[in-house]
């Protein structure tokens, strides 16, 4: 019987090859890929997210766990039948224009993926137009913007405006975050959701996509 | 004691009666002279003029010359994204797709090092006797991440020997640049490494111990003092940082200063910090800044081995009066504590009567100061008003209200004076914090005659 606990533990330690192998073994044993995904990989990512939030693990540990998750996903994805891979939702993410802090954004992305969301990563220094263009082309549910500087967080207002101008404002949820961003700021620029950390961000995004 | 003597005494672990004040005015210095961040990052004359103004207005005991973590990276091939209201940023990472270790060590005449050195030498001549001068270099880990990108985090686990080697190279760069700056007269070399806050103490021990200890040893051997600056939540790494033997460390608002100080005290290392940059210095009022600083000083067990500084590089647009408020609170803590108390106490009623500003006989200049004796900016503001009064003689009236008197605090409240020092003419705010230039001031008064 597949040991989800063990896969989860190995994934948290970033043991990518072992995770890959155990995922393959689980499939051979006839375990449903969706179960391995939910009960081993995504569960592990959840734990990592909480530990990061509590300052128990740091950036390298999160990144390495995410890599191991992706190794596991490589095995699981091809095995998933169509109704297993029902797309939960799509998020376009990036760090705003003029801002090159991308560590936080990358962690948020990982947690989104850890919730099974499809993520389109636009990188850092992303203009308002680029977010909106990507969101329209991809038919995204959420635009997620990260900013770490007080001089660049004002860009978020431009993104809300660009979404209005492009006529997609009612179709897309705009989520904002990053160290200087607050709920008050979110409200003041007319964005929809503020999240203080990556774990919360992913929960809120999932909520939007499954509503 | 001069400011410099205070800083050096504390860094020598002596107990002194006062706390040194170290404003991290990087590109913010330019704002004092109307220059953009880009101008003070690329033009020595404008930088020097701005640094002079920082020294004049903020009365620092110690002062950085440049707060720019991109100088070394630019020389080593990183492209920069420039901004008018922030320092430039690294936008490309030359080692992102290769495991090569570079060999080139920046020379003293490369990139913007000559600019930094010119400013260092000029400031050494002008204020170096009284102010401790800080030369800031990019720490080995942050430099490595500039070169490699954030892949470096994964490398720490997947390819540790590569990281060790890359950090070894970056340490050589840090040592070379430290030497240039010490030779240019810097009293203290600050090794600035914000990325250190993002790794575990175990990783710190594995990778960072040796590089940082080596840089601090070199600085010590060269007869200068050292500081380890970190930004972000470095709470878990305070002890490991102390073990690399810097003379001091400096932390931002993500670290609880009182808790961290218990640790630095054990290691006999000075701690500096940590006025919140955004919520307080950038967006707070002058009152908030004074209160925050007094509270911060009150929060620590003892004020030995302590430097008060902003959490990190001050935002370009930090209001001048906020920094002045912090300065006053560090240098005149008791007086400011009293002022804050009086301001917060709602019981003080304004007992006087405001002048009938619409029906004045002559133009009336009112100078509101924290205290024109102890606050440098206030001294200049008051002096400029005295000068104008002398110029116009009996044709105008002039008065100073010091914030040290509770009735003056009450007057400020009634008149809605938000920033000190300020000059009001006929009841209207004309100048705040930045000292007016004489001819302009005369013209303004003449219009009121
Ligand atoms: C969509 O919805 C969401 C929801 C939640 C979201 C979200 C989006 N995005 C983030 N979250 C949230 O989830 C994440 C995980 O829980 C969290 O993300 P964070 O990004 O907050 O957290 C990360 C996981 C870890 N944290 C970080 O990665 C940031 C840490 C600190 C130390 C930091 C770092 C590492 C760096 N920096 Co910079 N840096 C600082 C930071 C200090 C601090 N107090 O935050 C900060 C942000 N930096 C600052 C500055 C001034 C600068 N930095 C600069 C450069 C750098 C480095 C390159 C050295 C490096 C970045 C490397 C990189 N590739 O990202 C420069 C500018 C760069 C630019 N234009 O982008 C420079 C201007 C420095 C200079 N003088 O050259 C300060 C900003 C001040 C301000 N308020 O404007 C700063 C607060 C440091 C300080 N105390 O002064 C949450 O905020």
PDB file of N, CA and C in Angstrom, chain B residues 282-351:
ATOM      1  N   UNK B 282       8.307  56.750   6.433  1.00  0.00           N
ATOM      2  CA  UNK B 282       7.748  57.270   5.180  1.00  0.00           C
ATOM      3  C   UNK B 282       6.321  57.794   5.354  1.00  0.00           C
ATOM      4  N   UNK B 283       5.484  57.013   6.023  1.00  0.00           N
ATOM      5  CA  UNK B 283       4.065  57.377   6.072  1.00  0.00           C
ATOM      6  C   UNK B 283       3.612  57.971   7.407  1.00  0.00           C
ATOM      7  N   UNK B 284       4.463  57.889   8.442  1.00  0.00           N
ATOM      8  CA  UNK B 284       4.041  58.404   9.746  1.00  0.00           C
ATOM      9  C   UNK B 284       4.177  59.923   9.824  1.00  0.00           C
ATOM     10  N   UNK B 285       3.690  60.465  10.928  1.00  0.00           N
ATOM     11  CA  UNK B 285       3.871  61.897  11.171  1.00  0.00           C
ATOM     12  C   UNK B 285       5.156  62.087  11.967  1.00  0.00           C
ATOM     13  N   UNK B 286       5.523  63.334  12.162  1.00  0.00           N
ATOM     14  CA  UNK B 286       6.710  63.612  12.968  1.00  0.00           C
ATOM     15  C   UNK B 286       6.502  63.099  14.405  1.00  0.00           C
ATOM     16  N   UNK B 287       5.283  63.281  14.910  1.00  0.00           N
ATOM     17  CA  UNK B 287       4.950  62.772  16.253  1.00  0.00           C
ATOM     18  C   UNK B 287       5.164  61.262  16.337  1.00  0.00           C
ATOM     19  N   UNK B 288       4.687  60.563  15.295  1.00  0.00           N
ATOM     20  CA  UNK B 288       4.848  59.098  15.284  1.00  0.00           C
ATOM     21  C   UNK B 288       6.322  58.730  15.356  1.00  0.00           C
ATOM     22  N   UNK B 289       7.131  59.490  14.626  1.00  0.00           N
ATOM     23  CA  UNK B 289       8.556  59.174  14.574  1.00  0.00           C
ATOM     24  C   UNK B 289       9.227  59.421  15.916  1.00  0.00           C
ATOM     25  N   UNK B 290       8.839  60.504  16.582  1.00  0.00           N
ATOM     26  CA  UNK B 290       9.440  60.781  17.880  1.00  0.00           C
ATOM     27  C   UNK B 290       9.009  59.727  18.894  1.00  0.00           C
ATOM     28  N   UNK B 291       7.713  59.412  18.852  1.00  0.00           N
ATOM     29  CA  UNK B 291       7.186  58.444  19.811  1.00  0.00           C
ATOM     30  C   UNK B 291       7.816  57.064  19.594  1.00  0.00           C
ATOM     31  N   UNK B 292       7.866  56.678  18.316  1.00  0.00           N
ATOM     32  CA  UNK B 292       8.428  55.378  17.996  1.00  0.00           C
ATOM     33  C   UNK B 292       9.864  55.237  18.480  1.00  0.00           C
ATOM     34  N   UNK B 293      10.630  56.307  18.309  1.00  0.00           N
ATOM     35  CA  UNK B 293      12.039  56.253  18.691  1.00  0.00           C
ATOM     36  C   UNK B 293      12.176  56.161  20.213  1.00  0.00           C
ATOM     37  N   UNK B 294      11.391  56.971  20.919  1.00  0.00           N
ATOM     38  CA  UNK B 294      11.448  56.914  22.383  1.00  0.00           C
ATOM     39  C   UNK B 294      11.028  55.514  22.852  1.00  0.00           C
ATOM     40  N   UNK B 295       9.946  54.992  22.274  1.00  0.00           N
ATOM     41  CA  UNK B 295       9.485  53.649  22.659  1.00  0.00           C
ATOM     42  C   UNK B 295      10.553  52.596  22.372  1.00  0.00           C
ATOM     43  N   UNK B 296      11.222  52.771  21.236  1.00  0.00           N
ATOM     44  CA  UNK B 296      12.261  51.804  20.869  1.00  0.00           C
ATOM     45  C   UNK B 296      13.383  51.823  21.906  1.00  0.00           C
ATOM     46  N   UNK B 297      13.797  53.033  22.267  1.00  0.00           N
ATOM     47  CA  UNK B 297      14.871  53.162  23.259  1.00  0.00           C
ATOM     48  C   UNK B 297      14.418  52.568  24.594  1.00  0.00           C
ATOM     49  N   UNK B 298      13.150  52.791  24.927  1.00  0.00           N
ATOM     50  CA  UNK B 298      12.630  52.255  26.193  1.00  0.00           C
ATOM     51  C   UNK B 298      12.470  50.740  26.159  1.00  0.00           C
ATOM     52  N   UNK B 299      12.403  50.183  24.960  1.00  0.00           N
ATOM     53  CA  UNK B 299      12.111  48.740  24.867  1.00  0.00           C
ATOM     54  C   UNK B 299      13.315  47.868  25.209  1.00  0.00           C
ATOM     55  N   UNK B 300      14.514  48.413  25.107  1.00  0.00           N
ATOM     56  CA  UNK B 300      15.703  47.559  25.330  1.00  0.00           C
ATOM     57  C   UNK B 300      16.104  47.553  26.804  1.00  0.00           C
ATOM     58  N   UNK B 301      16.742  46.451  27.204  1.00  0.00           N
ATOM     59  CA  UNK B 301      17.134  46.303  28.612  1.00  0.00           C
ATOM     60  C   UNK B 301      18.108  47.381  29.062  1.00  0.00           C
ATOM     61  N   UNK B 302      19.039  47.703  28.166  1.00  0.00           N
ATOM     62  CA  UNK B 302      20.021  48.732  28.505  1.00  0.00           C
ATOM     63  C   UNK B 302      20.441  49.406  27.198  1.00  0.00           C
ATOM     64  N   UNK B 303      20.965  50.619  27.294  1.00  0.00           N
ATOM     65  CA  UNK B 303      21.281  51.351  26.065  1.00  0.00           C
ATOM     66  C   UNK B 303      22.780  51.334  25.764  1.00  0.00           C
ATOM     67  N   UNK B 304      23.507  50.424  26.429  1.00  0.00           N
ATOM     68  CA  UNK B 304      24.910  50.244  26.040  1.00  0.00           C
ATOM     69  C   UNK B 304      24.934  49.469  24.725  1.00  0.00           C
ATOM     70  N   UNK B 305      26.021  49.590  24.024  1.00  0.00           N
ATOM     71  CA  UNK B 305      26.206  48.833  22.776  1.00  0.00           C
ATOM     72  C   UNK B 305      25.003  48.981  21.845  1.00  0.00           C
ATOM     73  N   UNK B 306      24.470  50.192  21.778  1.00  0.00           N
ATOM     74  CA  UNK B 306      23.264  50.423  20.968  1.00  0.00           C
ATOM     75  C   UNK B 306      23.468  51.625  20.044  1.00  0.00           C
ATOM     76  N   UNK B 307      22.992  51.481  18.812  1.00  0.00           N
ATOM     77  CA  UNK B 307      22.962  52.590  17.859  1.00  0.00           C
ATOM     78  C   UNK B 307      21.527  52.684  17.356  1.00  0.00           C
ATOM     79  N   UNK B 308      20.994  53.890  17.269  1.00  0.00           N
ATOM     80  CA  UNK B 308      19.645  54.009  16.700  1.00  0.00           C
ATOM     81  C   UNK B 308      19.779  54.426  15.234  1.00  0.00           C
ATOM     82  N   UNK B 309      19.079  53.676  14.401  1.00  0.00           N
ATOM     83  CA  UNK B 309      19.153  53.901  12.958  1.00  0.00           C
ATOM     84  C   UNK B 309      17.827  53.484  12.338  1.00  0.00           C
ATOM     85  N   UNK B 310      17.545  53.958  11.121  1.00  0.00           N
ATOM     86  CA  UNK B 310      16.393  53.407  10.403  1.00  0.00           C
ATOM     87  C   UNK B 310      16.624  51.914  10.155  1.00  0.00           C
ATOM     88  N   UNK B 311      15.553  51.191   9.860  1.00  0.00           N
ATOM     89  CA  UNK B 311      15.693  49.757   9.651  1.00  0.00           C
ATOM     90  C   UNK B 311      16.670  49.413   8.551  1.00  0.00           C
ATOM     91  N   UNK B 312      16.681  50.206   7.515  1.00  0.00           N
ATOM     92  CA  UNK B 312      17.545  49.918   6.373  1.00  0.00           C
ATOM     93  C   UNK B 312      17.652  51.225   5.596  1.00  0.00           C
ATOM     94  N   UNK B 313      17.960  51.145   4.303  1.00  0.00           N
ATOM     95  CA  UNK B 313      18.071  52.344   3.475  1.00  0.00           C
ATOM     96  C   UNK B 313      16.743  53.126   3.503  1.00  0.00           C
ATOM     97  N   UNK B 314      16.807  54.408   3.825  1.00  0.00           N
ATOM     98  CA  UNK B 314      15.571  55.189   3.928  1.00  0.00           C
ATOM     99  C   UNK B 314      14.941  55.409   2.553  1.00  0.00           C
ATOM    100  N   UNK B 315      13.609  55.273   2.468  1.00  0.00           N
ATOM    101  CA  UNK B 315      12.961  55.547   1.182  1.00  0.00           C
ATOM    102  C   UNK B 315      13.281  56.967   0.708  1.00  0.00           C
ATOM    103  N   UNK B 316      13.401  57.114  -0.598  1.00  0.00           N
ATOM    104  CA  UNK B 316      13.757  58.411  -1.186  1.00  0.00           C
ATOM    105  C   UNK B 316      12.863  59.518  -0.642  1.00  0.00           C
ATOM    106  N   UNK B 317      11.570  59.262  -0.584  1.00  0.00           N
ATOM    107  CA  UNK B 317      10.613  60.322  -0.269  1.00  0.00           C
ATOM    108  C   UNK B 317      10.339  60.495   1.226  1.00  0.00           C
ATOM    109  N   UNK B 318      11.157  59.917   2.087  1.00  0.00           N
ATOM    110  CA  UNK B 318      10.943  60.086   3.526  1.00  0.00           C
ATOM    111  C   UNK B 318      10.836  61.578   3.858  1.00  0.00           C
ATOM    112  N   UNK B 319       9.758  62.006   4.538  1.00  0.00           N
ATOM    113  CA  UNK B 319       9.668  63.425   4.880  1.00  0.00           C
ATOM    114  C   UNK B 319      10.823  63.853   5.788  1.00  0.00           C
ATOM    115  N   UNK B 320      11.392  65.001   5.460  1.00  0.00           N
ATOM    116  CA  UNK B 320      12.558  65.486   6.191  1.00  0.00           C
ATOM    117  C   UNK B 320      12.246  65.626   7.684  1.00  0.00           C
ATOM    118  N   UNK B 321      11.054  66.146   7.985  1.00  0.00           N
ATOM    119  CA  UNK B 321      10.735  66.411   9.391  1.00  0.00           C
ATOM    120  C   UNK B 321      10.653  65.110  10.200  1.00  0.00           C
ATOM    121  N   UNK B 322      10.343  64.004   9.528  1.00  0.00           N
ATOM    122  CA  UNK B 322      10.295  62.740  10.251  1.00  0.00           C
ATOM    123  C   UNK B 322      11.686  62.329  10.722  1.00  0.00           C
ATOM    124  N   UNK B 323      12.663  62.513   9.829  1.00  0.00           N
ATOM    125  CA  UNK B 323      14.031  62.151  10.202  1.00  0.00           C
ATOM    126  C   UNK B 323      14.523  63.091  11.305  1.00  0.00           C
ATOM    127  N   UNK B 324      14.152  64.352  11.202  1.00  0.00           N
ATOM    128  CA  UNK B 324      14.532  65.313  12.233  1.00  0.00           C
ATOM    129  C   UNK B 324      13.911  64.901  13.577  1.00  0.00           C
ATOM    130  N   UNK B 325      12.677  64.439  13.515  1.00  0.00           N
ATOM    131  CA  UNK B 325      12.003  63.972  14.737  1.00  0.00           C
ATOM    132  C   UNK B 325      12.763  62.810  15.375  1.00  0.00           C
ATOM    133  N   UNK B 326      13.204  61.872  14.560  1.00  0.00           N
ATOM    134  CA  UNK B 326      13.958  60.731  15.091  1.00  0.00           C
ATOM    135  C   UNK B 326      15.258  61.232  15.716  1.00  0.00           C
ATOM    136  N   UNK B 327      15.928  62.107  14.988  1.00  0.00           N
ATOM    137  CA  UNK B 327      17.205  62.647  15.468  1.00  0.00           C
ATOM    138  C   UNK B 327      17.030  63.293  16.839  1.00  0.00           C
ATOM    139  N   UNK B 328      16.008  64.111  16.966  1.00  0.00           N
ATOM    140  CA  UNK B 328      15.769  64.773  18.248  1.00  0.00           C
ATOM    141  C   UNK B 328      15.504  63.749  19.346  1.00  0.00           C
ATOM    142  N   UNK B 329      14.725  62.744  18.983  1.00  0.00           N
ATOM    143  CA  UNK B 329      14.361  61.747  19.990  1.00  0.00           C
ATOM    144  C   UNK B 329      15.578  60.941  20.449  1.00  0.00           C
ATOM    145  N   UNK B 330      16.546  60.756  19.552  1.00  0.00           N
ATOM    146  CA  UNK B 330      17.749  60.027  19.971  1.00  0.00           C
ATOM    147  C   UNK B 330      18.627  60.943  20.825  1.00  0.00           C
ATOM    148  N   UNK B 331      18.767  62.178  20.370  1.00  0.00           N
ATOM    149  CA  UNK B 331      19.712  63.064  21.054  1.00  0.00           C
ATOM    150  C   UNK B 331      19.129  63.747  22.294  1.00  0.00           C
ATOM    151  N   UNK B 332      17.821  63.940  22.313  1.00  0.00           N
ATOM    152  CA  UNK B 332      17.175  64.629  23.448  1.00  0.00           C
ATOM    153  C   UNK B 332      16.040  63.753  23.960  1.00  0.00           C
ATOM    154  N   UNK B 333      16.356  62.537  24.291  1.00  0.00           N
ATOM    155  CA  UNK B 333      15.311  61.566  24.581  1.00  0.00           C
ATOM    156  C   UNK B 333      14.342  62.041  25.682  1.00  0.00           C
ATOM    157  N   UNK B 334      14.895  62.563  26.772  1.00  0.00           N
ATOM    158  CA  UNK B 334      14.026  62.952  27.888  1.00  0.00           C
ATOM    159  C   UNK B 334      13.062  64.062  27.486  1.00  0.00           C
ATOM    160  N   UNK B 335      13.634  65.057  26.798  1.00  0.00           N
ATOM    161  CA  UNK B 335      12.824  66.195  26.370  1.00  0.00           C
ATOM    162  C   UNK B 335      11.705  65.756  25.416  1.00  0.00           C
ATOM    163  N   UNK B 336      12.063  64.881  24.487  1.00  0.00           N
ATOM    164  CA  UNK B 336      11.077  64.426  23.506  1.00  0.00           C
ATOM    165  C   UNK B 336      10.028  63.531  24.167  1.00  0.00           C
ATOM    166  N   UNK B 337      10.463  62.744  25.132  1.00  0.00           N
ATOM    167  CA  UNK B 337       9.507  61.905  25.861  1.00  0.00           C
ATOM    168  C   UNK B 337       8.419  62.782  26.491  1.00  0.00           C
ATOM    169  N   UNK B 338       8.875  63.896  27.064  1.00  0.00           N
ATOM    170  CA  UNK B 338       7.968  64.855  27.689  1.00  0.00           C
ATOM    171  C   UNK B 338       7.023  65.460  26.638  1.00  0.00           C
ATOM    172  N   UNK B 339       7.603  65.836  25.498  1.00  0.00           N
ATOM    173  CA  UNK B 339       6.799  66.438  24.421  1.00  0.00           C
ATOM    174  C   UNK B 339       5.731  65.476  23.926  1.00  0.00           C
ATOM    175  N   UNK B 340       6.143  64.243  23.722  1.00  0.00           N
ATOM    176  CA  UNK B 340       5.199  63.257  23.211  1.00  0.00           C
ATOM    177  C   UNK B 340       4.063  63.074  24.213  1.00  0.00           C
ATOM    178  N   UNK B 341       4.449  63.042  25.480  1.00  0.00           N
ATOM    179  CA  UNK B 341       3.453  62.881  26.537  1.00  0.00           C
ATOM    180  C   UNK B 341       2.475  64.058  26.505  1.00  0.00           C
ATOM    181  N   UNK B 342       3.046  65.254  26.418  1.00  0.00           N
ATOM    182  CA  UNK B 342       2.209  66.449  26.384  1.00  0.00           C
ATOM    183  C   UNK B 342       1.302  66.474  25.159  1.00  0.00           C
ATOM    184  N   UNK B 343       1.860  65.999  24.044  1.00  0.00           N
ATOM    185  CA  UNK B 343       1.068  66.011  22.825  1.00  0.00           C
ATOM    186  C   UNK B 343      -0.090  65.026  22.933  1.00  0.00           C
ATOM    187  N   UNK B 344       0.251  63.873  23.503  1.00  0.00           N
ATOM    188  CA  UNK B 344      -0.778  62.833  23.613  1.00  0.00           C
ATOM    189  C   UNK B 344      -1.831  63.189  24.654  1.00  0.00           C
ATOM    190  N   UNK B 345      -1.377  63.909  25.694  1.00  0.00           N
ATOM    191  CA  UNK B 345      -2.321  64.297  26.744  1.00  0.00           C
ATOM    192  C   UNK B 345      -3.321  65.288  26.164  1.00  0.00           C
ATOM    193  N   UNK B 346      -4.578  64.909  26.205  1.00  0.00           N
ATOM    194  CA  UNK B 346      -5.606  65.759  25.594  1.00  0.00           C
ATOM    195  C   UNK B 346      -5.970  66.916  26.524  1.00  0.00           C
ATOM    196  N   UNK B 347      -5.461  66.819  27.793  1.00  0.00           N
ATOM    197  CA  UNK B 347      -5.949  67.786  28.786  1.00  0.00           C
ATOM    198  C   UNK B 347      -5.426  69.210  28.578  1.00  0.00           C
ATOM    199  N   UNK B 348      -4.324  69.348  27.840  1.00  0.00           N
ATOM    200  CA  UNK B 348      -3.782  70.714  27.725  1.00  0.00           C
ATOM    201  C   UNK B 348      -4.642  71.547  26.770  1.00  0.00           C
ATOM    202  N   UNK B 349      -5.214  72.582  27.326  1.00  0.00           N
ATOM    203  CA  UNK B 349      -6.031  73.516  26.530  1.00  0.00           C
ATOM    204  C   UNK B 349      -5.147  74.676  26.126  1.00  0.00           C
ATOM    205  N   UNK B 350      -5.339  75.187  24.933  1.00  0.00           N
ATOM    206  CA  UNK B 350      -4.600  76.372  24.533  1.00  0.00           C
ATOM    207  C   UNK B 350      -5.203  77.565  25.272  1.00  0.00           C
ATOM    208  N   UNK B 351      -4.366  78.227  26.096  1.00  0.00           N
ATOM    209  CA  UNK B 351      -4.896  79.300  26.949  1.00  0.00           C
ATOM    210  C   UNK B 351      -4.791  80.669  26.303  1.00  0.00           C
TER     211      UNK B 351
END
